[in-house]
CSV table of C-alpha atoms in Angstrom, one decimal:
chain,number,residue,atom,x,y,z
A,1002,UNK,CA,8.4,-70.1,38.1
A,1003,UNK,CA,5.2,-71.8,39.2
A,1004,UNK,CA,5.9,-70.7,42.8
A,1005,UNK,CA,5.7,-67.0,41.8
A,1006,UNK,CA,2.5,-65.4,43.1
A,1007,UNK,CA,-0.1,-64.7,40.5
A,1008,UNK,CA,0.2,-60.9,41.0
A,1009,UNK,CA,3.9,-61.0,40.3
A,1010,UNK,CA,4.7,-60.9,36.6
A,1011,UNK,CA,8.2,-59.5,37.0
A,1012,UNK,CA,10.1,-62.6,36.1
A,1013,UNK,CA,8.1,-63.0,32.9
A,1014,UNK,CA,8.4,-59.3,32.0
A,1015,UNK,CA,12.2,-59.5,32.4
A,1016,UNK,CA,12.5,-62.7,30.4
A,1017,UNK,CA,10.2,-61.6,27.6
A,1018,UNK,CA,11.7,-58.2,27.2
A,1019,UNK,CA,15.3,-59.3,27.5
A,1020,UNK,CA,15.6,-58.6,23.7
A,1021,UNK,CA,15.8,-54.9,24.6
A,1022,UNK,CA,19.2,-55.6,26.2
A,1023,UNK,CA,20.5,-58.2,23.7
A,1024,UNK,CA,19.3,-56.5,20.5
A,1025,UNK,CA,19.3,-52.8,21.4
A,1026,UNK,CA,21.7,-52.3,24.4
A,1027,UNK,CA,19.1,-51.3,27.0
A,1028,UNK,CA,19.7,-52.1,30.6
A,1029,UNK,CA,17.2,-53.2,33.2
A,1030,UNK,CA,17.6,-50.2,35.7
A,1031,UNK,CA,14.7,-50.6,38.0
A,1032,UNK,CA,11.9,-53.1,38.8
A,1033,UNK,CA,9.1,-53.8,41.3
A,1034,UNK,CA,7.3,-57.1,41.9
A,1035,UNK,CA,3.8,-56.0,42.7
A,1036,UNK,CA,2.5,-54.2,40.8
A,1037,UNK,CA,5.0,-55.7,38.4
A,1038,UNK,CA,7.1,-53.1,36.5
A,1039,UNK,CA,10.4,-53.0,34.7
A,1040,UNK,CA,12.3,-50.0,33.4
A,1041,UNK,CA,14.7,-50.6,30.6
A,1042,UNK,CA,17.0,-47.7,29.8
A,1043,UNK,CA,19.4,-46.8,27.0
A,1044,UNK,CA,20.7,-43.2,26.9
A,1045,UNK,CA,17.7,-41.0,27.3
A,1046,UNK,CA,15.2,-43.6,26.1
A,1047,UNK,CA,13.2,-45.8,28.5
A,1048,UNK,CA,10.8,-48.7,27.9
A,1049,UNK,CA,8.5,-49.3,30.8
A,1050,UNK,CA,6.5,-52.5,31.0
A,1051,UNK,CA,3.9,-52.7,33.7
A,1052,UNK,CA,1.3,-55.3,34.8
A,1053,UNK,CA,-1.1,-54.6,37.7
A,1054,UNK,CA,-2.9,-57.8,38.6
A,1055,UNK,CA,-5.0,-56.1,41.2
A,1056,UNK,CA,-6.4,-53.2,39.3
A,1057,UNK,CA,-7.4,-53.8,35.7
A,1058,UNK,CA,-5.0,-56.6,35.0
A,1059,UNK,CA,-3.6,-55.1,31.8
A,1060,UNK,CA,-0.1,-54.9,30.4
A,1061,UNK,CA,1.0,-51.4,29.5
A,1062,UNK,CA,4.1,-50.6,27.5
A,1063,UNK,CA,5.3,-47.0,27.7
A,1064,UNK,CA,8.1,-45.4,25.7
A,1065,UNK,CA,9.8,-42.5,27.4
A,1066,UNK,CA,12.0,-40.0,25.4
A,1067,UNK,CA,13.9,-38.2,28.1
A,1068,UNK,CA,15.5,-35.8,25.6
A,1069,UNK,CA,12.1,-34.4,24.6
A,1070,UNK,CA,10.4,-35.1,28.0
A,1071,UNK,CA,7.7,-37.1,26.2
A,1072,UNK,CA,6.1,-40.3,27.3
A,1073,UNK,CA,4.1,-42.4,24.8
A,1074,UNK,CA,1.8,-45.3,25.6
A,1075,UNK,CA,2.4,-48.0,22.9
A,1076,UNK,CA,-1.4,-48.4,22.5
A,1077,UNK,CA,-1.7,-44.7,21.6
A,1078,UNK,CA,1.3,-44.7,19.2
A,1079,UNK,CA,-0.1,-47.7,17.4
A,1080,UNK,CA,-3.8,-46.6,17.5
A,1081,UNK,CA,-3.9,-46.2,13.7
A,1082,UNK,CA,-2.2,-49.5,12.8
A,1083,UNK,CA,-5.3,-51.7,12.2
A,1084,UNK,CA,-3.4,-54.9,11.3
A,1085,UNK,CA,-2.1,-55.2,14.9
A,1086,UNK,CA,-5.4,-55.5,16.6
A,1087,UNK,CA,-6.1,-54.3,20.1
A,1088,UNK,CA,-2.9,-53.3,22.0
A,1089,UNK,CA,-4.5,-53.0,25.4
A,1090,UNK,CA,-6.5,-55.9,26.8
A,1091,UNK,CA,-8.0,-55.8,30.3
A,1092,UNK,CA,-8.7,-58.6,32.7
A,1093,UNK,CA,-5.6,-60.8,32.0
A,1094,UNK,CA,-5.4,-62.8,35.2
A,1095,UNK,CA,-4.7,-66.2,33.9
A,1096,UNK,CA,-0.9,-66.8,34.0
A,1097,UNK,CA,-0.7,-68.5,30.5
A,1098,UNK,CA,-2.7,-65.7,28.9
A,1099,UNK,CA,-0.6,-63.1,30.7
A,1100,UNK,CA,2.6,-64.7,29.4
A,1101,UNK,CA,1.3,-65.0,25.8
A,1102,UNK,CA,0.2,-61.3,26.0
A,1103,UNK,CA,3.7,-60.3,27.1
A,1104,UNK,CA,5.1,-62.2,24.2
A,1105,UNK,CA,2.7,-60.6,21.8
A,1106,UNK,CA,3.5,-57.1,23.0
A,1107,UNK,CA,7.2,-57.7,22.9
A,1108,UNK,CA,6.8,-58.8,19.3
A,1109,UNK,CA,4.7,-55.7,18.5
A,1110,UNK,CA,7.3,-53.5,20.2
A,1111,UNK,CA,10.1,-55.1,18.3
A,1112,UNK,CA,8.3,-54.8,15.0
A,1113,UNK,CA,6.7,-51.4,15.3
A,1114,UNK,CA,9.0,-49.7,17.7
A,1115,UNK,CA,12.3,-50.2,15.9
A,1116,UNK,CA,13.0,-46.5,15.3
A,1117,UNK,CA,12.4,-45.7,19.0
A,1118,UNK,CA,14.5,-48.7,20.2
A,1119,UNK,CA,17.3,-47.8,17.9
A,1120,UNK,CA,17.3,-44.2,18.9
A,1121,UNK,CA,16.0,-42.8,15.6
A,1122,UNK,CA,13.6,-40.4,17.1
A,1123,UNK,CA,12.9,-38.2,14.0
A,1124,UNK,CA,12.0,-41.4,12.1
A,1125,UNK,CA,9.8,-42.6,15.0
A,1126,UNK,CA,8.0,-39.2,15.0
A,1127,UNK,CA,7.6,-39.2,11.2
A,1128,UNK,CA,6.2,-42.8,11.1
A,1129,UNK,CA,3.7,-42.2,13.9
A,1130,UNK,CA,3.0,-38.5,13.3
A,1131,UNK,CA,-0.8,-38.9,13.0
A,1132,UNK,CA,-1.1,-40.8,16.3
A,1133,UNK,CA,1.3,-38.4,18.0
A,1134,UNK,CA,-0.6,-35.3,16.7
A,1135,UNK,CA,-3.9,-36.7,17.9
A,1136,UNK,CA,-2.4,-37.5,21.3
A,1137,UNK,CA,-0.9,-34.0,21.7
A,1138,UNK,CA,-4.1,-32.3,20.5
A,1139,UNK,CA,-6.2,-34.4,22.9
A,1140,UNK,CA,-3.9,-33.6,25.8
A,1141,UNK,CA,-4.1,-29.9,25.0
A,1142,UNK,CA,-7.9,-30.1,24.8
A,1143,UNK,CA,-8.1,-31.8,28.1
A,1144,UNK,CA,-5.8,-29.3,29.8
A,1145,UNK,CA,-8.0,-26.4,28.4
A,1146,UNK,CA,-11.1,-28.3,29.5
A,1147,UNK,CA,-10.0,-28.7,33.1
A,1148,UNK,CA,-8.0,-25.6,33.8
A,1149,UNK,CA,-8.1,-23.3,30.9
A,1150,UNK,CA,-10.4,-21.7,28.4
A,1151,UNK,CA,-13.6,-23.7,27.5
A,1152,UNK,CA,-13.9,-22.0,24.1
A,1153,UNK,CA,-10.4,-23.1,23.3
A,1154,UNK,CA,-11.1,-26.6,24.6
A,1155,UNK,CA,-14.2,-26.8,22.3
A,1156,UNK,CA,-12.1,-25.8,19.3
A,1157,UNK,CA,-9.5,-28.4,20.0
A,1158,UNK,CA,-12.1,-31.1,20.5
A,1159,UNK,CA,-13.8,-30.1,17.3
A,1160,UNK,CA,-10.5,-30.4,15.5
A,1161,UNK,CA,-10.2,-34.0,16.8
A,1162,UNK,CA,-13.8,-35.0,15.7
A,1163,UNK,CA,-12.6,-37.7,13.3
A,1164,UNK,CA,-10.7,-39.3,16.2
A,1165,UNK,CA,-13.1,-39.0,19.0
A,1166,UNK,CA,-13.5,-41.7,21.6
A,1167,UNK,CA,-16.3,-41.8,24.2
A,1168,UNK,CA,-14.5,-39.5,26.6
A,1169,UNK,CA,-14.0,-36.9,23.9
A,1170,UNK,CA,-17.7,-37.0,23.0
A,1171,UNK,CA,-18.6,-36.6,26.6
A,1172,UNK,CA,-16.3,-33.6,27.1
A,1173,UNK,CA,-17.5,-32.0,23.9
A,1174,UNK,CA,-21.2,-32.5,24.9
A,1175,UNK,CA,-20.5,-30.8,28.2
A,1176,UNK,CA,-18.8,-27.9,26.4
A,1177,UNK,CA,-21.8,-27.6,24.0
A,1178,UNK,CA,-24.2,-27.6,26.9
A,1179,UNK,CA,-22.2,-25.0,28.8
A,1180,UNK,CA,-21.9,-27.3,31.8
A,1181,UNK,CA,-18.1,-27.9,31.6
A,1182,UNK,CA,-16.1,-26.5,34.5
A,1183,UNK,CA,-19.1,-25.2,36.3
A,1184,UNK,CA,-18.2,-27.0,39.4
A,1185,UNK,CA,-14.6,-25.8,39.2
A,1186,UNK,CA,-15.4,-22.2,38.7
A,1187,UNK,CA,-17.9,-22.1,41.6
A,1188,UNK,CA,-15.2,-23.4,43.9
A,1189,UNK,CA,-12.6,-20.8,42.7
A,1190,UNK,CA,-14.8,-17.8,43.9
């Protein structure tokens, strides 16, 4: 595999996440070499593993629940699991580091994503309810911020205060200052 271009992680993704097929009955249904992505499907559940060497050189693992039309980023789902450490590392361009990070994330998924992988969606939602509620509330706040009611956006962001990240603080500050959406509303007239 040393002849594989540095930007192509697909052979390593397929090999590292092969446990999805052997242990859980998923099938590799689609893949691309650059950016490297693999879609593993079982029934209406999909695990998407992606690595984009050219952009931020990070590995993303997404879980798609087709029955509920929900897509979860593993880093968001596990945001409140402090023993795991950071889920999303940027700037992984060294081949050996990329392989070890794929192995680490496969282990994290196997350990913390058992309910999703086995198709026990109510148990998955119960186990990660805090992270899923924060994710949903943040998405609603962002939608209101950009295309809805600024007062509602402010309420939703205020509800999330204990979970704010830098983007949330910035959006809330714009709402407090009354500068949010000014540029959008002028263009709509």
